[in-house]
């Protein structure tokens, strides 16, 4: 996972709340066998409408999503985070997130920053006034800035630390690699192994 | 470390521990601090086609290898057809999942048992059959019924796709300790009553959420008397009570099952292993966070009437009346279930007519299950209008059964003899119920649409499945004796209790 300190890019003002994971990515896409390539599935239902914000020219390559409260509620599918990442998003700012979605985000390098309802409204207004304007998110300072406006966001300490260090769950465990290797050196020789394959006909 | 107690030193930690705690402690790579989870080493990782593709893809994206291919094994089961297995799989999604598994295993050096291989089959049948599932190990698989392997005294956990990737990359899992629950089943099962009836009764007792956060340990004389296959049936369904895992302490029955299997220890290793396995049983005086007691002597064949595995009654009982259920949530769940199942309260369970009988799934597809059913149906013919699918749990089980002539008994009876896989347990392959069809199934889940859209499932034991296929209505072998289909002495294992 990439270390995350600041991100600057186009921010999308999305005036919707209660966007559940079924809206973020419908169940039919869960049959796929890859972890990437879900950009076409993101907000699939809404993207059929040419008026939908992500279909507008200034928002073709966004990095930040500013959205209403209760984003990512519902089904636990990790695909919701994959789809946002694949589309190019590094940050979602919302007044409230679904718990599992927020947990999944941290694991995949997507910053889910919590902002106040008022700041969401202010950000929407600034972003709508100048479509395609870039916004800078500073994880060290807990701030999101666009033009003269700076708002602060919240993210839990543990997730922030992992994002700053660029550690996913696996990366984190692998910091204990020496202890894993040490544990393995004591494992009894008779514990089962799948290789080499043995054949016994009973 | 020494166990000798020095009277001058402070008391060492000789706190009595449960089986689950012993296995946990033994696999502790790092103890969590300040609310972070423990890091637990994983001895065996079982893989199948449905929950692994994104995990492999994640590894590829991060440029990580599988840390221990020698502790990992894969098989194809959920999507595999049970007919014409030499032909390409017709369904495109299924075929893609299987082909992806094959590519991934080749790329990452994972041993794979593909369709057509003697060790191919349901992942939870394959591990034990190869002797890979052993007492005191940690086993994981991206599949909730991994709990099956707890029958050997292993800590066996079902995990999600992210965790699958985590185990592939690190051979460990960050986990918080579980609570423990003792399920004590004392007494002697009457002939015709099986492990399946025990676990269905347990789930009906504690509910589908009753085990949440717990590792269940099954103990007591009735559990000790069970074969390994029976213990697997019980541990398999621990997950239906919401538990994280189910376990049975290893004993002579466990060792006899393992001895001589392909991947069981041998020679001096065997002795070392047994010496360790003998230490695993829960210590005298160890405490459980909860305890449930069940009497085996009075247990009857048990079946479900509803749409979750906790909605069950004795076969001699009737469909319950939701109006008599106190808890409002349970009452409305029961009402919905009866509507979906098209059943009226008060109907005798034995009057319920089925269209299909499914003998299979990781709960009941091992050779003993097939034997038990074959014993009942031998020389009989299937009820009019009923179809019966017999799906062995693995290719090896199928071959073993054929060597004993069981296939001929099933075929002569009028049942279909299929190739190994999950099949109608969840209908990811063409083996599905049609809308409205009613099925007596030896599988583990009676959820709406599980066996096919609109299908209605009654969970039953293999003996009940067999008797039901003969009579066409939900029945036990006891009914066959009573109606004269089976002589009292025809099957020594079956007699009708005086109380019925
Ligand atoms: S047989 Fe059924 S429960 Fe068992 S692994 Fe297959 S699908 Fe899951």
XYZ file of C-alpha atoms and ligand atoms in Angstrom:
710
model
C 0.000 0.000 0.000
C 1.178 3.548 -0.838
C 2.004 5.888 2.029
C -0.706 8.498 2.319
C 0.208 12.024 3.423
C -1.482 14.506 1.091
C -3.683 14.105 -1.943
C -4.557 16.825 -4.432
C -7.125 16.296 -7.142
C -10.558 16.965 -8.528
C -13.312 16.750 -5.909
C -16.838 15.650 -6.714
C -19.693 17.311 -4.816
C -22.276 14.559 -4.553
C -25.422 15.734 -2.826
C -26.782 12.392 -1.783
C -27.110 10.771 1.611
C -27.789 7.169 2.625
C -25.760 5.799 -0.242
C -25.606 2.101 0.640
C -23.111 -0.369 -0.786
C -25.733 -1.745 -3.165
C -25.807 1.700 -4.809
C -22.022 1.903 -4.807
C -21.815 -1.456 -6.543
C -24.776 -3.723 -7.362
C -24.657 -7.409 -6.369
C -24.394 -8.659 -9.947
C -20.761 -7.524 -10.033
C -19.846 -9.724 -7.089
C -19.508 -12.721 -9.394
C -16.252 -11.439 -10.793
C -12.996 -13.140 -9.928
C -10.685 -10.122 -9.823
C -9.993 -7.462 -7.244
C -9.483 -4.753 -9.843
C -11.356 -3.453 -12.844
C -14.480 -2.471 -10.938
C -14.405 1.164 -12.168
C -17.212 0.460 -14.632
C -19.353 -0.970 -11.820
C -19.134 2.044 -9.506
C -22.579 3.609 -9.009
C -23.663 1.445 -11.929
C -27.372 2.244 -11.676
C -26.904 5.993 -11.494
C -24.278 6.093 -14.235
C -26.926 4.992 -16.743
C -28.247 8.557 -16.397
C -26.173 10.974 -18.556
C -26.957 13.733 -16.047
C -25.289 11.846 -13.193
C -22.401 13.848 -11.802
C -19.662 11.346 -12.591
C -20.739 11.474 -16.246
C -19.956 15.209 -16.384
C -16.738 16.246 -18.117
C -15.017 18.038 -15.179
C -15.454 14.925 -13.022
C -13.977 12.276 -15.307
C -10.789 11.852 -13.245
C -11.655 12.682 -9.644
C -9.710 11.867 -6.501
C -12.016 13.078 -3.734
C -15.708 12.393 -3.162
C -17.655 14.773 -0.925
C -20.922 13.067 -0.139
C -23.852 13.171 2.295
C -24.281 11.290 5.557
C -24.463 7.508 5.962
C -22.266 6.607 3.056
C -21.457 2.909 2.628
C -24.155 1.406 4.798
C -25.702 -2.020 4.110
C -23.992 -5.123 2.788
C -20.399 -5.719 3.880
C -19.074 -6.201 0.348
C -15.463 -5.070 0.059
C -16.145 -4.527 -3.624
C -17.580 -1.108 -2.756
C -14.152 0.091 -1.693
C -12.414 -1.619 -4.604
C -14.757 0.112 -7.054
C -14.077 3.564 -5.568
C -10.327 2.907 -5.639
C -10.451 1.593 -9.192
C -12.314 4.692 -10.316
C -9.464 6.739 -8.897
C -10.790 7.940 -5.556
C -8.290 8.272 -2.703
C -10.612 10.079 -0.291
C -14.285 10.102 0.632
C -15.489 12.890 2.919
C -18.872 12.398 4.552
C -20.601 13.365 7.808
C -21.139 9.661 8.637
C -20.033 6.272 7.279
C -21.296 2.715 7.522
C -19.071 0.921 10.046
C -17.982 -1.980 7.910
C -17.383 0.264 4.925
C -15.143 2.503 7.009
C -13.209 -0.536 8.260
C -12.821 -1.893 4.737
C -11.649 1.512 3.462
C -8.745 1.670 5.870
C -7.615 -1.752 4.704
C -7.534 -0.700 1.059
C -5.872 2.706 1.341
C -9.055 4.733 0.908
C -9.315 7.594 3.407
C -12.826 7.875 4.850
C -12.717 11.272 6.558
C -15.611 12.432 8.683
C -16.633 16.072 8.303
C -19.460 18.063 9.873
C -22.782 18.499 8.069
C -22.089 22.247 7.775
C -18.659 21.696 6.248
C -20.145 19.253 3.763
C -22.614 21.944 2.715
C -19.866 24.582 2.459
C -17.621 22.283 0.438
C -20.476 21.417 -1.937
C -21.128 25.102 -2.554
C -17.480 25.915 -3.267
C -17.036 22.860 -5.483
C -20.253 23.519 -7.401
C -19.264 27.132 -8.015
C -16.201 25.992 -9.917
C -16.697 22.471 -11.281
C -13.448 20.538 -11.573
C -11.588 22.591 -9.015
C -8.879 20.721 -7.145
C -8.962 20.036 -3.436
C -6.073 19.089 -1.170
C -6.451 16.610 1.635
C -3.707 16.667 4.246
C -3.771 13.610 6.484
C -0.984 14.958 8.692
C -2.962 18.143 9.445
C -6.456 16.533 9.263
C -7.532 19.177 6.744
C -9.227 19.473 3.376
C -8.553 22.756 1.520
C -9.975 24.230 -1.637
C -9.245 27.851 -2.587
C -9.299 29.866 0.648
C -11.504 27.356 2.419
C -10.039 24.838 4.847
C -12.142 22.380 6.813
C -10.986 19.674 9.163
C -11.974 16.023 9.174
C -11.768 13.165 11.643
C -10.346 9.698 11.200
C -9.483 7.207 13.917
C -5.865 7.248 15.067
C -5.071 3.657 14.227
C -6.368 3.938 10.666
C -4.563 7.252 10.191
C -1.307 5.775 11.378
C -1.671 2.837 9.019
C -2.446 5.106 6.088
C 0.497 7.392 6.891
C 2.799 4.381 7.114
C 1.260 2.787 4.029
C 0.438 -0.382 5.931
C -2.419 -2.668 5.026
C -3.350 -5.520 7.383
C -0.903 -7.813 5.670
C 1.859 -5.219 5.656
C 1.252 -4.712 9.337
C 1.494 -8.407 10.119
C 4.614 -8.721 8.006
C 6.310 -6.231 10.341
C 6.197 -9.180 12.721
C 7.832 -11.365 10.090
C 10.749 -12.190 12.364
C 8.370 -13.497 15.012
C 6.484 -15.571 12.455
C 9.748 -17.080 11.248
C 10.835 -17.713 14.825
C 7.488 -19.429 15.535
C 7.918 -21.563 12.437
C 11.368 -22.662 13.515
C 9.795 -24.345 16.587
C 6.940 -26.082 14.804
C 6.956 -29.804 15.375
C 8.042 -31.810 12.323
C 4.972 -34.044 12.467
C 2.506 -31.246 11.890
C 0.669 -31.753 8.592
C 2.095 -30.597 5.284
C 0.293 -30.627 1.976
C 3.524 -30.864 -0.019
C 4.950 -33.103 -1.194
C 1.636 -34.815 -1.905
C 1.413 -38.291 -0.446
C -0.792 -41.093 -1.669
C -2.019 -43.923 0.501
C -4.848 -46.102 -0.655
C -6.948 -47.095 2.290
C 9.719 -24.768 30.153
C 9.294 -27.147 33.064
C 6.182 -28.127 34.927
C 7.972 -28.703 38.228
C 6.629 -26.383 40.887
C 9.270 -24.707 43.009
C 7.669 -24.039 46.418
C 9.765 -20.865 46.828
C 8.784 -19.256 43.564
C 5.412 -17.625 42.931
C 2.689 -19.956 41.685
C 3.233 -20.649 37.995
C 0.277 -20.341 35.675
C -1.256 -23.784 36.014
C -4.775 -22.533 35.524
C -6.856 -25.366 34.097
C -7.582 -24.697 30.434
C -10.150 -25.804 27.894
C -9.276 -27.606 24.672
C -9.877 -24.397 22.714
C -7.590 -22.362 24.971
C -4.815 -24.925 24.679
C -4.879 -24.863 20.899
C -5.008 -21.065 20.911
C -2.086 -20.667 23.300
C -0.010 -23.101 21.286
C -0.420 -20.987 18.142
C 0.243 -17.584 19.623
C 2.835 -15.771 17.500
C 2.324 -12.446 19.248
C 0.036 -11.489 22.087
C -2.067 -8.420 21.332
C -1.675 -5.357 23.519
C -4.044 -2.487 24.261
C -6.990 -4.057 22.534
C -5.134 -5.169 19.418
C -5.777 -8.763 18.398
C -3.484 -11.742 18.997
C -1.525 -13.025 16.016
C -2.328 -16.715 15.550
C -0.355 -19.143 13.393
C -2.338 -21.204 10.883
C -1.309 -24.822 10.330
C -3.529 -25.623 7.397
C -5.215 -23.454 4.766
C -7.918 -25.036 2.620
C -8.878 -23.260 -0.580
C -11.744 -23.550 -3.053
C -12.788 -21.675 -6.174
C -15.439 -19.334 -4.773
C -13.671 -17.314 -2.089
C -10.090 -17.384 -3.346
C -9.896 -15.432 -6.635
C -9.755 -11.931 -5.126
C -7.285 -13.105 -2.515
C -4.911 -14.365 -5.207
C -5.487 -11.158 -7.146
C -4.605 -9.121 -4.053
C -1.330 -10.995 -3.702
C -0.554 -10.397 -7.339
C -1.241 -6.655 -7.006
C 1.052 -6.382 -4.009
C 3.715 -8.655 -5.515
C 3.483 -11.078 -2.609
C 3.966 -14.846 -2.768
C 1.982 -17.470 -0.851
C 4.168 -17.831 2.229
C 3.586 -21.545 2.822
C 2.327 -23.448 -0.214
C 3.232 -26.570 1.768
C 0.484 -25.741 4.288
C -2.078 -24.912 1.619
C -4.292 -27.135 -0.519
C -7.091 -26.449 -2.968
C -10.010 -28.355 -4.419
C -12.916 -27.655 -6.741
C -16.313 -28.234 -5.188
C -18.980 -25.512 -5.181
C -19.382 -25.100 -8.932
C -18.535 -28.552 -10.182
C -21.148 -30.525 -12.106
C -22.164 -33.941 -10.788
C -22.964 -35.349 -14.214
C -20.807 -35.523 -17.353
C -17.753 -34.246 -15.527
C -15.586 -34.849 -18.559
C -17.372 -32.143 -20.519
C -16.664 -28.397 -20.211
C -18.779 -26.691 -17.563
C -21.748 -25.114 -19.300
C -22.324 -22.171 -16.941
C -19.856 -19.431 -17.789
C -19.462 -17.967 -14.287
C -18.853 -21.412 -12.848
C -16.379 -22.292 -15.519
C -14.508 -19.018 -15.043
C -14.232 -19.535 -11.286
C -12.819 -23.018 -11.750
C -10.424 -21.982 -14.494
C -9.272 -19.051 -12.378
C -8.523 -21.381 -9.473
C -6.499 -23.623 -11.760
C -4.465 -20.688 -13.091
C -3.912 -19.254 -9.629
C -2.810 -22.554 -8.122
C -0.365 -23.099 -10.961
C 1.031 -19.582 -10.590
C 1.407 -19.676 -6.811
C 2.488 -23.297 -6.488
C -0.593 -24.564 -4.665
C -1.542 -28.228 -4.727
C -4.936 -28.549 -6.412
C -7.309 -31.469 -6.733
C -9.304 -30.820 -9.878
C -12.463 -32.427 -11.121
C -11.586 -35.978 -12.155
C -8.867 -36.379 -9.493
C -9.454 -39.023 -6.802
C -8.990 -36.457 -4.011
C -11.368 -33.897 -5.548
C -14.456 -33.189 -3.518
C -16.018 -30.942 -0.918
C -13.166 -29.164 0.797
C -14.336 -30.293 4.250
C -14.450 -33.923 3.192
C -11.060 -33.767 1.492
C -8.992 -32.406 4.426
C -9.920 -35.177 6.875
C -9.809 -37.882 4.232
C -6.195 -37.015 3.402
C -5.254 -37.039 7.075
C -4.356 -33.344 6.884
C -6.943 -32.402 9.490
C -5.343 -33.358 12.795
C -5.878 -32.731 16.498
C -4.520 -29.526 17.958
C -3.959 -27.720 14.659
C -5.423 -24.458 13.423
C -7.322 -24.796 10.137
C -8.910 -22.039 8.099
C -10.839 -21.884 4.854
C -12.844 -19.177 3.128
C -15.983 -21.110 3.955
C -18.225 -21.049 7.002
C -18.459 -24.831 7.350
C -14.762 -25.068 8.099
C -16.027 -25.789 11.610
C -16.310 -29.425 10.425
C -12.616 -29.993 11.114
C -13.094 -29.237 14.808
C -14.252 -32.852 15.149
C -10.556 -33.764 15.389
C -9.853 -31.325 18.207
C -8.585 -28.713 15.775
C -9.409 -25.004 15.951
C -11.172 -24.648 12.604
C -12.406 -21.254 11.456
C -14.322 -20.019 8.460
C -12.873 -16.719 7.172
C -13.580 -13.986 4.601
C -11.696 -13.251 1.386
C -9.452 -10.549 2.918
C -8.465 -13.006 5.593
C -7.800 -15.656 2.973
C -5.316 -13.257 1.385
C -3.863 -12.496 4.803
C -3.271 -16.174 5.541
C -1.797 -16.747 2.101
C 0.678 -13.917 2.604
C 1.567 -14.418 6.257
C 0.305 -17.871 7.379
C -1.213 -16.052 10.364
C -4.421 -14.267 11.322
C -4.996 -11.408 13.756
C -7.766 -12.708 16.045
C -9.363 -11.784 19.336
C -9.874 -14.691 21.740
C -13.302 -16.368 21.698
C -15.547 -17.288 24.575
C -16.096 -20.995 25.246
C -19.319 -22.965 25.580
C -19.582 -26.588 26.689
C -22.308 -28.621 25.022
C -22.616 -31.782 27.062
C -24.593 -34.654 25.581
C -24.756 -37.593 27.955
C -26.557 -40.901 27.547
C -27.008 -43.308 24.665
C -28.622 -42.510 21.350
C -31.408 -44.889 20.461
C -30.983 -46.823 17.221
C -32.238 -44.715 14.337
C -31.096 -41.486 16.023
C -27.872 -39.947 14.727
C -25.342 -37.169 15.132
C -27.446 -35.026 12.803
C -30.384 -35.270 15.199
C -28.147 -34.183 18.087
C -26.942 -31.060 16.327
C -30.378 -30.101 14.991
C -31.701 -30.427 18.538
C -28.812 -28.323 19.892
C -29.484 -25.553 17.384
C -33.225 -25.634 18.079
C -32.337 -25.264 21.753
C -29.803 -22.414 21.648
C -31.043 -20.715 18.490
C -29.190 -19.643 15.360
C -27.511 -16.811 17.266
C -26.928 -18.667 20.530
C -23.344 -19.560 19.757
C -22.232 -16.098 18.630
C -18.699 -15.299 19.753
C -18.217 -18.784 21.177
C -16.204 -21.849 20.384
C -18.443 -24.793 21.229
C -16.918 -27.898 22.764
C -19.077 -30.996 22.409
C -18.541 -33.446 25.242
C -20.267 -36.185 27.179
C -20.758 -39.901 26.680
C -23.000 -39.607 23.634
C -20.338 -37.579 21.809
C -17.560 -39.973 22.822
C -19.607 -42.848 21.394
C -19.831 -41.196 17.957
C -17.617 -42.112 15.023
C -15.386 -39.416 13.517
C -17.914 -38.982 10.746
C -20.683 -38.347 13.267
C -18.504 -35.849 15.107
C -17.820 -34.066 11.824
C -21.554 -33.802 11.189
C -21.988 -32.137 14.570
C -19.057 -29.731 14.315
C -20.068 -28.895 10.743
C -23.298 -27.311 11.899
C -21.810 -25.339 14.816
C -21.849 -22.394 12.483
C -25.638 -22.688 12.178
C -25.802 -21.846 15.879
C -23.753 -18.746 15.083
C -20.593 -20.120 16.714
C -17.076 -19.349 15.491
C -16.084 -23.008 15.767
C -17.014 -26.373 17.247
C -14.596 -28.869 18.750
C -14.429 -32.397 20.128
C -11.426 -33.519 22.163
C -9.383 -36.163 20.343
C -9.421 -39.736 21.641
C -8.820 -43.313 20.491
C -11.585 -42.939 17.878
C -9.762 -39.938 16.396
C -6.427 -41.723 16.322
C -7.887 -44.844 14.731
C -9.431 -42.725 11.978
C -6.170 -40.912 11.281
C -3.701 -43.769 11.450
C -2.423 -44.698 8.029
C -3.986 -41.774 6.170
C -1.782 -40.200 3.514
C -0.757 -37.139 5.519
C -1.066 -38.462 9.056
C 2.260 -38.673 10.899
C 3.937 -42.076 10.852
C 6.705 -43.921 12.669
C 8.249 -41.975 15.546
C 6.357 -38.874 14.410
C 3.106 -40.681 15.118
C 4.141 -41.365 18.715
C 5.244 -37.763 19.242
C 2.021 -36.515 17.777
C -0.130 -38.794 19.930
C 1.794 -37.746 23.029
C 0.842 -34.143 22.244
C -2.712 -34.939 21.204
C -3.217 -36.713 24.546
C -2.615 -33.410 26.354
C -5.352 -31.533 24.518
C -8.501 -32.557 26.399
C -10.048 -29.864 28.572
C -8.514 -29.927 32.045
C -10.477 -30.979 35.072
C -11.739 -27.778 36.654
C -11.452 -25.608 33.552
C -14.356 -23.214 33.254
C -16.507 -22.475 30.244
C -18.266 -19.165 29.727
C -21.519 -21.014 29.118
C -22.853 -24.547 29.273
C -25.725 -26.436 27.630
C -26.811 -29.947 28.597
C -28.717 -32.334 26.369
C -30.031 -35.816 27.135
C -29.241 -38.319 24.385
C -31.520 -41.044 25.787
C -34.742 -39.247 24.916
C -33.665 -37.760 21.593
C -35.750 -38.606 18.525
C -35.079 -38.105 14.830
C -35.171 -34.341 14.352
C -36.243 -32.317 11.298
C -36.724 -28.656 10.415
C -40.041 -27.083 9.457
C -38.843 -23.525 8.797
C -36.275 -21.491 6.918
C -33.434 -21.460 9.396
C -31.729 -24.462 10.999
C -33.019 -23.500 14.444
C -36.630 -23.987 13.350
C -36.819 -27.716 14.022
C -38.861 -30.283 15.951
C -38.900 -34.004 16.584
C -40.221 -35.872 13.572
C -43.144 -37.199 15.625
C -44.150 -33.608 16.412
C -46.291 -31.125 14.503
C -45.598 -27.848 12.717
C -45.616 -25.284 15.542
C -48.203 -22.568 15.826
C -46.550 -19.136 15.571
C -49.315 -17.668 17.747
C -47.902 -19.672 20.646
C -44.402 -18.190 20.326
C -43.815 -15.498 22.969
C -40.910 -13.633 21.395
C -42.291 -11.185 18.813
C -39.310 -11.467 16.472
C -39.373 -15.230 16.527
C -43.105 -15.246 16.041
C -42.973 -13.136 12.895
C -39.990 -15.155 11.636
C -42.046 -18.317 12.137
C -45.030 -16.810 10.327
C -42.879 -15.854 7.370
C -41.206 -19.263 7.379
C -44.515 -21.139 7.309
C -45.719 -19.001 4.462
C -42.555 -19.637 2.459
C -42.617 -23.345 3.315
C -46.352 -23.527 2.519
C -47.096 -25.299 5.789
C -50.031 -24.951 8.170
C -49.523 -24.907 11.922
C -50.504 -28.193 13.530
C -49.689 -30.359 10.510
C -47.971 -33.585 11.572
C -44.384 -33.467 10.306
C -44.862 -37.029 9.098
C -47.690 -35.936 6.798
C -45.405 -33.637 4.835
C -44.889 -34.955 1.331
C -41.595 -34.274 -0.482
C -40.630 -34.160 -4.161
C -36.898 -34.577 -3.764
C -34.472 -36.254 -1.399
C -30.886 -34.976 -1.344
C -28.252 -37.150 0.288
C -25.012 -35.175 0.266
C -23.142 -32.013 1.420
C -20.249 -31.584 3.835
C -22.658 -32.424 6.668
C -23.620 -35.930 5.511
C -21.858 -37.216 2.407
C -19.161 -39.441 3.854
C -19.137 -43.164 3.311
C -20.843 -43.940 6.638
C -23.721 -41.664 5.704
C -24.128 -43.434 2.391
C -23.869 -46.814 4.072
C -26.531 -45.942 6.639
C -28.955 -44.805 3.953
C -28.206 -47.789 1.702
C -28.911 -50.163 4.570
C -32.438 -48.772 4.845
C -33.346 -48.664 1.158
C -31.748 -51.957 0.134
C -34.216 -54.025 -1.882
C -36.941 -51.341 -1.767
C -38.071 -48.937 -4.408
C -38.419 -45.201 -4.313
C -41.846 -43.643 -3.675
C -43.817 -42.599 -6.729
C -43.045 -39.093 -7.903
C -39.979 -38.709 -5.708
C -36.475 -38.175 -7.056
C -33.417 -38.858 -4.963
C -29.948 -37.468 -5.573
C -27.020 -39.212 -3.934
C -23.885 -37.076 -4.122
C -20.761 -38.449 -2.432
C -18.624 -35.852 -0.670
C -15.502 -36.683 -2.622
C -14.351 -38.759 -5.550
C -12.678 -41.090 -3.074
C -15.906 -41.557 -1.117
C -17.617 -42.358 -4.389
C -15.041 -44.994 -5.239
C -15.154 -46.481 -1.737
C -18.926 -46.670 -1.917
C -18.782 -48.322 -5.318
C -16.314 -50.889 -4.008
C -18.929 -51.826 -1.414
C -21.674 -51.944 -4.026
C -23.588 -49.028 -2.519
C -24.026 -47.391 -5.921
C -25.887 -50.479 -7.137
C -28.217 -50.349 -4.130
C -29.025 -46.691 -4.790
C -29.499 -47.216 -8.509
C -31.712 -50.292 -8.041
C -33.780 -48.281 -5.577
C -34.348 -45.600 -8.213
C -31.968 -42.914 -6.933
C -29.436 -41.000 -9.004
C -25.772 -41.727 -8.300
C -23.739 -38.587 -8.948
C -20.168 -37.329 -8.970
C -18.718 -35.512 -5.951
C -19.249 -31.870 -4.998
C -21.447 -29.437 -3.073
C -24.255 -29.966 -5.563
C -27.779 -29.301 -4.314
C -26.535 -28.052 -0.947
C -26.455 -24.602 -2.513
C -27.220 -25.125 -6.174
C -24.277 -23.242 -7.671
C -24.200 -26.005 -10.261
C -27.249 -27.310 -12.196
C -28.474 -29.409 -9.218
C -31.299 -27.201 -8.008
C -34.846 -27.373 -6.753
C -37.550 -25.930 -8.968
C -39.734 -23.173 -7.455
C -42.148 -24.681 -4.942
C -40.384 -28.048 -4.854
C -40.021 -29.622 -1.403
C -36.868 -31.451 -0.404
C -35.693 -33.621 2.469
C -32.023 -32.726 2.547
C -29.097 -33.983 4.597
C -27.354 -30.611 4.126
C -27.023 -27.830 6.678
C -29.001 -24.813 5.519
C -32.718 -24.496 4.863
C -32.595 -20.800 3.956
C -35.075 -19.450 1.432
C -33.899 -20.285 -2.063
C -30.709 -21.981 -0.873
C -31.289 -25.134 -2.931
C -32.844 -23.266 -5.825
C -35.129 -20.260 -6.144
C -38.419 -20.945 -4.396
C -37.259 -24.384 -3.208
C -38.377 -25.646 0.228
C -35.884 -27.506 2.378
C -36.322 -29.797 5.376
C -33.029 -30.656 7.039
C -32.854 -34.330 7.988
C -30.409 -37.124 8.849
C -29.341 -39.692 6.224
C -31.605 -42.286 7.894
C -34.605 -39.968 7.703
C -33.676 -39.108 4.110
C -33.703 -42.798 3.196
C -36.975 -43.576 4.966
C -38.539 -40.484 3.407
C -37.509 -41.602 -0.062
C -39.326 -44.903 0.532
C -42.546 -43.467 1.946
C -42.654 -40.141 0.101
C -43.442 -38.327 3.348
C -41.026 -37.246 6.079
C -40.323 -40.530 7.882
C -37.824 -42.269 10.074
C -36.698 -45.895 9.964
C -38.991 -46.427 12.972
C -41.962 -45.729 10.719
C -40.708 -48.355 8.299
C -40.724 -50.954 11.029
C -44.177 -49.894 12.145
C -45.669 -50.048 8.670
C -44.005 -53.404 8.027
C -41.608 -52.174 5.302
C -38.700 -53.183 7.482
C -38.766 -56.279 9.655
C -37.813 -55.848 13.292
C -34.730 -57.904 12.635
C -34.049 -56.722 9.082
C -31.885 -53.920 10.296
C -30.425 -54.594 13.702
C -29.666 -50.896 14.067
C -33.315 -49.966 13.948
C -36.012 -50.670 16.457
C -39.060 -48.773 17.525
C -38.867 -47.382 21.053
C -41.732 -48.574 23.243
C -42.686 -44.966 23.868
C -43.820 -44.465 20.291
S -21.481 -28.778 0.828
Fe -22.704 -26.954 1.146
S -22.155 -26.175 3.125
Fe -20.607 -27.646 2.536
S -18.972 -26.436 1.613
Fe -20.338 -27.082 -0.025
S -21.820 -25.451 -0.242
Fe -20.807 -25.137 1.711
